[in-house]
PDB file of C-alpha atoms in Angstrom:
ATOM      1  CA  UNK A   1      15.281  95.291  -8.848  1.00 39.00           C
ATOM      2  CA  UNK A   2      18.434  95.411  -7.162  1.00 42.00           C
ATOM      3  CA  UNK A   3      21.896  94.868  -8.871  1.00 45.00           C
ATOM      4  CA  UNK A   4      23.850  93.540  -5.993  1.00 44.00           C
ATOM      5  CA  UNK A   5      24.620  89.875  -6.296  1.00 39.00           C
ATOM      6  CA  UNK A   6      27.070  87.905  -3.896  1.00 40.00           C
ATOM      7  CA  UNK A   7      28.888  90.809  -2.505  1.00 41.00           C
ATOM      8  CA  UNK A   8      29.402  92.528  -6.038  1.00 49.00           C
ATOM      9  CA  UNK A   9      28.067  95.827  -6.493  1.00 65.00           C
ATOM     10  CA  UNK A  10      27.878  98.318  -9.517  1.00 79.00           C
ATOM     11  CA  UNK A  11      29.686 101.603  -9.637  1.00 84.00           C
ATOM     12  CA  UNK A  12      29.018 104.198 -12.246  1.00 91.00           C
ATOM     13  CA  UNK A  13      30.640 107.115 -13.685  1.00 93.00           C
ATOM     14  CA  UNK A  14      28.136 110.049 -15.067  1.00 95.00           C
ATOM     15  CA  UNK A  15      29.929 112.891 -17.098  1.00 96.00           C
ATOM     16  CA  UNK A  16      27.068 115.468 -17.570  1.00 94.00           C
ATOM     17  CA  UNK A  17      26.899 119.121 -17.391  1.00 92.00           C
ATOM     18  CA  UNK A  18      23.346 119.712 -16.252  1.00 91.00           C
ATOM     19  CA  UNK A  19      23.559 119.638 -12.663  1.00 90.00           C
ATOM     20  CA  UNK A  20      19.761 118.840 -12.015  1.00 91.00           C
ATOM     21  CA  UNK A  21      19.797 115.940 -14.124  1.00 93.00           C
ATOM     22  CA  UNK A  22      22.923 114.566 -12.496  1.00 92.00           C
ATOM     23  CA  UNK A  23      21.138 115.106  -9.160  1.00 90.00           C
ATOM     24  CA  UNK A  24      17.997 113.249 -10.297  1.00 93.00           C
ATOM     25  CA  UNK A  25      19.976 110.409 -11.920  1.00 93.00           C
ATOM     26  CA  UNK A  26      22.052 109.882  -8.685  1.00 90.00           C
ATOM     27  CA  UNK A  27      18.927 109.729  -6.476  1.00 90.00           C
ATOM     28  CA  UNK A  28      17.354 107.215  -8.624  1.00 91.00           C
ATOM     29  CA  UNK A  29      20.274 105.042  -8.994  1.00 90.00           C
ATOM     30  CA  UNK A  30      20.903 104.972  -5.411  1.00 84.00           C
ATOM     31  CA  UNK A  31      17.433 103.728  -4.877  1.00 85.00           C
ATOM     32  CA  UNK A  32      18.561 100.586  -6.679  1.00 83.00           C
ATOM     33  CA  UNK A  33      21.920 100.338  -4.359  1.00 79.00           C
ATOM     34  CA  UNK A  34      23.987 101.624  -7.401  1.00 85.00           C
ATOM     35  CA  UNK A  35      26.945 103.884  -6.431  1.00 82.00           C
ATOM     36  CA  UNK A  36      27.614 106.741  -8.709  1.00 87.00           C
ATOM     37  CA  UNK A  37      30.376 109.359  -9.171  1.00 88.00           C
ATOM     38  CA  UNK A  38      29.491 112.749 -11.022  1.00 90.00           C
ATOM     39  CA  UNK A  39      31.589 115.004 -13.038  1.00 91.00           C
ATOM     40  CA  UNK A  40      30.483 118.192 -14.809  1.00 91.00           C
ATOM     41  CA  UNK A  41      33.504 118.719 -16.645  1.00 91.00           C
ATOM     42  CA  UNK A  42      34.824 116.694 -19.412  1.00 92.00           C
ATOM     43  CA  UNK A  43      38.454 116.801 -18.735  1.00 90.00           C
ATOM     44  CA  UNK A  44      37.905 116.100 -14.860  1.00 87.00           C
ATOM     45  CA  UNK A  45      35.541 113.243 -16.076  1.00 90.00           C
ATOM     46  CA  UNK A  46      38.359 111.677 -18.134  1.00 91.00           C
ATOM     47  CA  UNK A  47      40.826 112.093 -15.100  1.00 85.00           C
ATOM     48  CA  UNK A  48      38.185 109.939 -13.014  1.00 85.00           C
ATOM     49  CA  UNK A  49      37.732 107.193 -15.632  1.00 88.00           C
ATOM     50  CA  UNK A  50      41.301 106.769 -15.730  1.00 85.00           C
ATOM     51  CA  UNK A  51      42.186 106.684 -12.296  1.00 77.00           C
ATOM     52  CA  UNK A  52      39.256 104.717 -10.963  1.00 77.00           C
ATOM     53  CA  UNK A  53      37.488 101.585 -11.950  1.00 78.00           C
ATOM     54  CA  UNK A  54      33.934 101.601 -13.014  1.00 87.00           C
ATOM     55  CA  UNK A  55      31.344  99.128 -14.137  1.00 88.00           C
ATOM     56  CA  UNK A  56      29.755 101.303 -16.402  1.00 93.00           C
ATOM     57  CA  UNK A  57      30.732 105.101 -17.699  1.00 96.00           C
ATOM     58  CA  UNK A  58      27.663 107.420 -18.850  1.00 97.00           C
ATOM     59  CA  UNK A  59      29.069 110.174 -21.066  1.00 95.00           C
ATOM     60  CA  UNK A  60      27.369 113.186 -22.592  1.00 93.00           C
ATOM     61  CA  UNK A  61      28.512 114.310 -25.691  1.00 90.00           C
ATOM     62  CA  UNK A  62      28.302 118.269 -25.243  1.00 89.00           C
ATOM     63  CA  UNK A  63      30.558 118.994 -22.235  1.00 92.00           C
ATOM     64  CA  UNK A  64      32.836 121.705 -21.136  1.00 91.00           C
ATOM     65  CA  UNK A  65      36.680 121.623 -21.840  1.00 91.00           C
ATOM     66  CA  UNK A  66      36.403 118.073 -23.459  1.00 92.00           C
ATOM     67  CA  UNK A  67      33.308 116.584 -25.032  1.00 91.00           C
ATOM     68  CA  UNK A  68      32.195 112.868 -24.764  1.00 91.00           C
ATOM     69  CA  UNK A  69      33.487 111.748 -27.980  1.00 90.00           C
ATOM     70  CA  UNK A  70      37.263 112.957 -27.073  1.00 91.00           C
ATOM     71  CA  UNK A  71      36.846 111.327 -23.986  1.00 93.00           C
ATOM     72  CA  UNK A  72      35.763 107.984 -25.673  1.00 92.00           C
ATOM     73  CA  UNK A  73      38.358 108.074 -27.858  1.00 90.00           C
ATOM     74  CA  UNK A  74      40.967 108.672 -24.785  1.00 89.00           C
ATOM     75  CA  UNK A  75      39.581 105.737 -22.936  1.00 90.00           C
ATOM     76  CA  UNK A  76      39.903 103.476 -25.864  1.00 88.00           C
ATOM     77  CA  UNK A  77      43.565 104.388 -26.608  1.00 85.00           C
ATOM     78  CA  UNK A  78      44.380 103.857 -23.169  1.00 82.00           C
ATOM     79  CA  UNK A  79      43.064 100.297 -23.211  1.00 80.00           C
ATOM     80  CA  UNK A  80      40.020 101.087 -20.872  1.00 86.00           C
ATOM     81  CA  UNK A  81      37.517  98.652 -21.793  1.00 85.00           C
ATOM     82  CA  UNK A  82      34.552  99.634 -19.314  1.00 90.00           C
ATOM     83  CA  UNK A  83      31.456  99.889 -21.264  1.00 92.00           C
ATOM     84  CA  UNK A  84      30.466 103.233 -22.049  1.00 95.00           C
ATOM     85  CA  UNK A  85      26.798 104.528 -22.819  1.00 95.00           C
ATOM     86  CA  UNK A  86      26.561 107.818 -24.685  1.00 92.00           C
ATOM     87  CA  UNK A  87      23.808 110.094 -23.439  1.00 86.00           C
ATOM     88  CA  UNK A  88      23.196 112.910 -25.784  1.00 80.00           C
ATOM     89  CA  UNK A  89      20.333 114.986 -27.579  1.00 77.00           C
ATOM     90  CA  UNK A  90      21.902 114.022 -30.920  1.00 67.00           C
ATOM     91  CA  UNK A  91      19.572 111.885 -32.909  1.00 65.00           C
ATOM     92  CA  UNK A  92      21.231 111.349 -36.326  1.00 67.00           C
ATOM     93  CA  UNK A  93      22.188 107.919 -37.290  1.00 66.00           C
ATOM     94  CA  UNK A  94      25.446 109.207 -38.236  1.00 71.00           C
ATOM     95  CA  UNK A  95      26.078 110.461 -34.896  1.00 70.00           C
ATOM     96  CA  UNK A  96      25.138 106.937 -33.471  1.00 71.00           C
ATOM     97  CA  UNK A  97      27.272 105.059 -35.917  1.00 75.00           C
ATOM     98  CA  UNK A  98      30.579 107.423 -35.214  1.00 75.00           C
ATOM     99  CA  UNK A  99      30.139 106.898 -31.407  1.00 77.00           C
ATOM    100  CA  UNK A 100      29.684 103.147 -31.835  1.00 80.00           C
ATOM    101  CA  UNK A 101      32.541 102.763 -34.296  1.00 80.00           C
ATOM    102  CA  UNK A 102      34.578 104.393 -31.458  1.00 82.00           C
ATOM    103  CA  UNK A 103      33.915 102.197 -28.968  1.00 86.00           C
ATOM    104  CA  UNK A 104      30.695 103.164 -27.144  1.00 90.00           C
ATOM    105  CA  UNK A 105      28.530 100.156 -26.124  1.00 91.00           C
ATOM    106  CA  UNK A 106      25.130 101.903 -26.227  1.00 91.00           C
ATOM    107  CA  UNK A 107      23.582 105.050 -26.879  1.00 89.00           C
ATOM    108  CA  UNK A 108      20.913 106.860 -25.133  1.00 90.00           C
ATOM    109  CA  UNK A 109      19.034 109.826 -26.706  1.00 87.00           C
ATOM    110  CA  UNK A 110      17.812 112.746 -24.606  1.00 87.00           C
ATOM    111  CA  UNK A 111      14.746 113.167 -23.316  1.00 87.00           C
ATOM    112  CA  UNK A 112      14.708 109.508 -21.899  1.00 90.00           C
ATOM    113  CA  UNK A 113      12.860 107.939 -18.874  1.00 92.00           C
ATOM    114  CA  UNK A 114      15.172 106.466 -16.345  1.00 94.00           C
ATOM    115  CA  UNK A 115      13.967 103.034 -16.634  1.00 93.00           C
ATOM    116  CA  UNK A 116      15.520 102.815 -20.217  1.00 93.00           C
ATOM    117  CA  UNK A 117      18.763 103.945 -18.880  1.00 94.00           C
ATOM    118  CA  UNK A 118      18.692 101.779 -15.887  1.00 92.00           C
ATOM    119  CA  UNK A 119      17.741  98.815 -18.180  1.00 91.00           C
ATOM    120  CA  UNK A 120      20.611  99.555 -20.422  1.00 91.00           C
ATOM    121  CA  UNK A 121      23.115  99.703 -17.425  1.00 91.00           C
ATOM    122  CA  UNK A 122      21.834  96.369 -16.321  1.00 87.00           C
ATOM    123  CA  UNK A 123      22.453  94.683 -19.648  1.00 87.00           C
ATOM    124  CA  UNK A 124      25.831  95.882 -19.639  1.00 87.00           C
ATOM    125  CA  UNK A 125      26.668  94.630 -16.491  1.00 82.00           C
ATOM    126  CA  UNK A 126      24.976  91.403 -16.764  1.00 74.00           C
ATOM    127  CA  UNK A 127      27.011  90.839 -19.965  1.00 55.00           C
ATOM    128  CA  UNK A 128      30.339  92.413 -19.294  1.00 46.00           C
ATOM    129  CA  UNK A 129      33.431  91.079 -17.353  1.00 41.00           C
ATOM    130  CA  UNK A 130      33.646  94.380 -15.416  1.00 39.00           C
ATOM    131  CA  UNK A 131      31.762  94.132 -12.448  1.00 46.00           C
ATOM    132  CA  UNK A 132      32.906  96.263  -9.258  1.00 49.00           C
ATOM    133  CA  UNK A 133      33.981  94.148  -6.221  1.00 60.00           C
ATOM    134  CA  UNK A 134      33.092  95.604  -2.861  1.00 74.00           C
ATOM    135  CA  UNK A 135      36.096  94.076  -1.534  1.00 84.00           C
ATOM    136  CA  UNK A 136      39.457  93.083  -3.236  1.00 86.00           C
ATOM    137  CA  UNK A 137      41.952  90.979  -1.484  1.00 90.00           C
ATOM    138  CA  UNK A 138      45.539  90.215  -2.531  1.00 92.00           C
ATOM    139  CA  UNK A 139      47.766  87.915  -0.228  1.00 92.00           C
ATOM    140  CA  UNK A 140      46.955  89.119   3.295  1.00 95.00           C
ATOM    141  CA  UNK A 141      45.547  92.428   2.646  1.00 96.00           C
ATOM    142  CA  UNK A 142      42.359  93.588   1.580  1.00 94.00           C
ATOM    143  CA  UNK A 143      40.796  97.032   0.308  1.00 93.00           C
ATOM    144  CA  UNK A 144      36.801  98.025   0.924  1.00 90.00           C
ATOM    145  CA  UNK A 145      36.062  99.969  -2.012  1.00 80.00           C
ATOM    146  CA  UNK A 146      32.842 101.295  -0.532  1.00 80.00           C
ATOM    147  CA  UNK A 147      34.837 103.111   2.522  1.00 87.00           C
ATOM    148  CA  UNK A 148      38.475 102.568   1.303  1.00 90.00           C
ATOM    149  CA  UNK A 149      39.521 100.779   4.509  1.00 94.00           C
ATOM    150  CA  UNK A 150      42.632  98.963   3.959  1.00 96.00           C
ATOM    151  CA  UNK A 151      43.467  95.672   6.259  1.00 96.00           C
ATOM    152  CA  UNK A 152      46.423  93.802   6.564  1.00 96.00           C
ATOM    153  CA  UNK A 153      46.151  90.207   8.234  1.00 95.00           C
ATOM    154  CA  UNK A 154      42.801  91.454   9.623  1.00 92.00           C
ATOM    155  CA  UNK A 155      44.232  94.741  11.241  1.00 95.00           C
ATOM    156  CA  UNK A 156      42.922  98.015  10.127  1.00 96.00           C
ATOM    157  CA  UNK A 157      45.770  99.901   8.320  1.00 96.00           C
ATOM    158  CA  UNK A 158      45.965 103.848   8.589  1.00 95.00           C
ATOM    159  CA  UNK A 159      45.870 105.041   4.848  1.00 95.00           C
ATOM    160  CA  UNK A 160      44.873 108.137   3.485  1.00 94.00           C
ATOM    161  CA  UNK A 161      42.396 108.277   0.640  1.00 90.00           C
ATOM    162  CA  UNK A 162      45.158 108.916  -2.127  1.00 91.00           C
ATOM    163  CA  UNK A 163      47.115 106.080  -0.660  1.00 94.00           C
ATOM    164  CA  UNK A 164      43.947 103.908  -0.563  1.00 93.00           C
ATOM    165  CA  UNK A 165      43.214 104.990  -4.247  1.00 89.00           C
ATOM    166  CA  UNK A 166      46.660 104.048  -5.535  1.00 92.00           C
ATOM    167  CA  UNK A 167      46.208 100.567  -3.738  1.00 93.00           C
ATOM    168  CA  UNK A 168      42.664 100.269  -5.548  1.00 87.00           C
ATOM    169  CA  UNK A 169      44.335 101.058  -8.799  1.00 84.00           C
ATOM    170  CA  UNK A 170      47.193  98.318  -8.174  1.00 89.00           C
ATOM    171  CA  UNK A 171      44.841  95.600  -6.596  1.00 87.00           C
ATOM    172  CA  UNK A 172      42.526  95.898  -9.550  1.00 77.00           C
ATOM    173  CA  UNK A 173      45.132  95.351 -12.092  1.00 75.00           C
ATOM    174  CA  UNK A 174      47.306  93.050 -10.302  1.00 83.00           C
ATOM    175  CA  UNK A 175      50.296  91.772 -12.462  1.00 82.00           C
ATOM    176  CA  UNK A 176      49.808  94.623 -14.605  1.00 79.00           C
ATOM    177  CA  UNK A 177      51.948  97.751 -15.066  1.00 83.00           C
ATOM    178  CA  UNK A 178      50.100 101.108 -14.107  1.00 82.00           C
ATOM    179  CA  UNK A 179      52.076 103.996 -15.555  1.00 82.00           C
ATOM    180  CA  UNK A 180      53.326 106.680 -13.367  1.00 84.00           C
ATOM    181  CA  UNK A 181      51.045 109.288 -15.377  1.00 78.00           C
ATOM    182  CA  UNK A 182      47.896 107.268 -14.454  1.00 76.00           C
ATOM    183  CA  UNK A 183      48.807 107.089 -10.718  1.00 84.00           C
ATOM    184  CA  UNK A 184      49.663 110.933 -10.877  1.00 82.00           C
ATOM    185  CA  UNK A 185      46.338 111.550 -12.213  1.00 75.00           C
ATOM    186  CA  UNK A 186      45.051 110.081  -8.767  1.00 78.00           C
ATOM    187  CA  UNK A 187      47.306 112.012  -6.628  1.00 81.00           C
ATOM    188  CA  UNK A 188      46.512 115.556  -8.607  1.00 73.00           C
ATOM    189  CA  UNK A 189      42.892 115.475  -9.140  1.00 58.00           C
ATOM    190  CA  UNK A 190      42.088 118.763 -11.336  1.00 47.00           C
ATOM    191  CA  UNK A 191      45.671 120.409 -10.379  1.00 49.00           C
ATOM    192  CA  UNK A 192      48.099 119.178 -12.856  1.00 51.00           C
ATOM    193  CA  UNK A 193      50.782 121.235 -11.796  1.00 57.00           C
ATOM    194  CA  UNK A 194      52.242 118.831  -8.931  1.00 66.00           C
ATOM    195  CA  UNK A 195      55.517 117.323  -9.058  1.00 72.00           C
ATOM    196  CA  UNK A 196      55.761 114.010 -10.810  1.00 70.00           C
ATOM    197  CA  UNK A 197      58.220 113.043  -7.724  1.00 86.00           C
ATOM    198  CA  UNK A 198      55.087 112.668  -5.747  1.00 90.00           C
ATOM    199  CA  UNK A 199      54.506 109.233  -6.956  1.00 91.00           C
ATOM    200  CA  UNK A 200      57.563 108.115  -5.822  1.00 93.00           C
ATOM    201  CA  UNK A 201      56.907 109.513  -2.409  1.00 94.00           C
ATOM    202  CA  UNK A 202      53.586 107.709  -2.195  1.00 95.00           C
ATOM    203  CA  UNK A 203      54.938 104.500  -3.133  1.00 95.00           C
ATOM    204  CA  UNK A 204      57.833 104.665  -0.773  1.00 95.00           C
ATOM    205  CA  UNK A 205      55.231 105.025   1.739  1.00 95.00           C
ATOM    206  CA  UNK A 206      52.998 102.233   0.614  1.00 96.00           C
ATOM    207  CA  UNK A 207      56.214  99.971   0.766  1.00 96.00           C
ATOM    208  CA  UNK A 208      56.832 100.755   4.377  1.00 96.00           C
ATOM    209  CA  UNK A 209      53.171 100.108   5.385  1.00 96.00           C
ATOM    210  CA  UNK A 210      52.969  97.078   3.437  1.00 97.00           C
ATOM    211  CA  UNK A 211      56.083  94.817   3.801  1.00 96.00           C
ATOM    212  CA  UNK A 212      55.875  91.817   1.500  1.00 95.00           C
ATOM    213  CA  UNK A 213      56.346  89.309   4.334  1.00 95.00           C
ATOM    214  CA  UNK A 214      53.167  90.527   5.986  1.00 95.00           C
ATOM    215  CA  UNK A 215      51.044  91.947   3.103  1.00 96.00           C
ATOM    216  CA  UNK A 216      51.546  88.830   0.659  1.00 95.00           C
ATOM    217  CA  UNK A 217      52.349  91.386  -2.209  1.00 96.00           C
ATOM    218  CA  UNK A 218      55.091  93.740  -3.324  1.00 95.00           C
ATOM    219  CA  UNK A 219      55.236  96.824  -5.292  1.00 96.00           C
ATOM    220  CA  UNK A 220      57.604  96.724  -8.343  1.00 94.00           C
ATOM    221  CA  UNK A 221      58.552  99.184 -10.664  1.00 92.00           C
ATOM    222  CA  UNK A 222      60.187  99.143 -14.219  1.00 88.00           C
ATOM    223  CA  UNK A 223      61.641 102.400 -15.855  1.00 85.00           C
ATOM    224  CA  UNK A 224      59.280 103.251 -18.970  1.00 79.00           C
ATOM    225  CA  UNK A 225      56.419 101.012 -17.749  1.00 81.00           C
ATOM    226  CA  UNK A 226      55.472 102.042 -14.270  1.00 86.00           C
ATOM    227  CA  UNK A 227      54.130 100.096 -11.423  1.00 91.00           C
ATOM    228  CA  UNK A 228      52.795  96.780 -10.553  1.00 90.00           C
ATOM    229  CA  UNK A 229      51.593  94.790  -7.684  1.00 92.00           C
ATOM    230  CA  UNK A 230      53.134  91.154  -7.506  1.00 92.00           C
ATOM    231  CA  UNK A 231      51.652  88.402  -5.131  1.00 90.00           C
ATOM    232  CA  UNK A 232      54.123  86.659  -2.848  1.00 83.00           C
ATOM    233  CA  UNK A 233      54.000  83.393  -1.323  1.00 66.00           C
TER     234      UNK A 233
END
């Protein structure tokens, strides 16, 4: 059964170090029109989870650099409420309870059938408030989250992928402050050594490309809070 309904589609993040399993799950989920991002490393998976919006996050517990429990703890401490399914070979009641108490929404034990995991994803996307919109519009500007095309007043605006990712983050949390460190994660990827000043550079470019009188929004900043998008008009 297809998860697409009324122009809304589901996007998953899978953090699992077994590449063969990831490849298989990606293929199976895509047969149901579900987009999926994959990371084989815990720290990288956390970066993705913090810098993009997902319908559901599937976390293995045993991962390189940072385990799934640490990722889950970081997500909840950063107020990321995306539903999380823990995926692990551990079967004890203690492990399950510990993960659920930290904020996991479900728990699937390996080995498992794809139909079981798919059913649990469906259940979470039906009940949860987080469904990933294909197009987000603010004012006169829209971003297509499948191809990251950005249009203002109906016209395609040339943006880099990183610029579009920042727009995605701001649009998805309109009115809320996004920390500078969170935006820096979008820009740095695995490389955390880039200058923090790069955030100001990108925001400056976006303000020039999307003036409030045309775009219908402005990007504001506040010291110690970060950046937020506000509607105009």
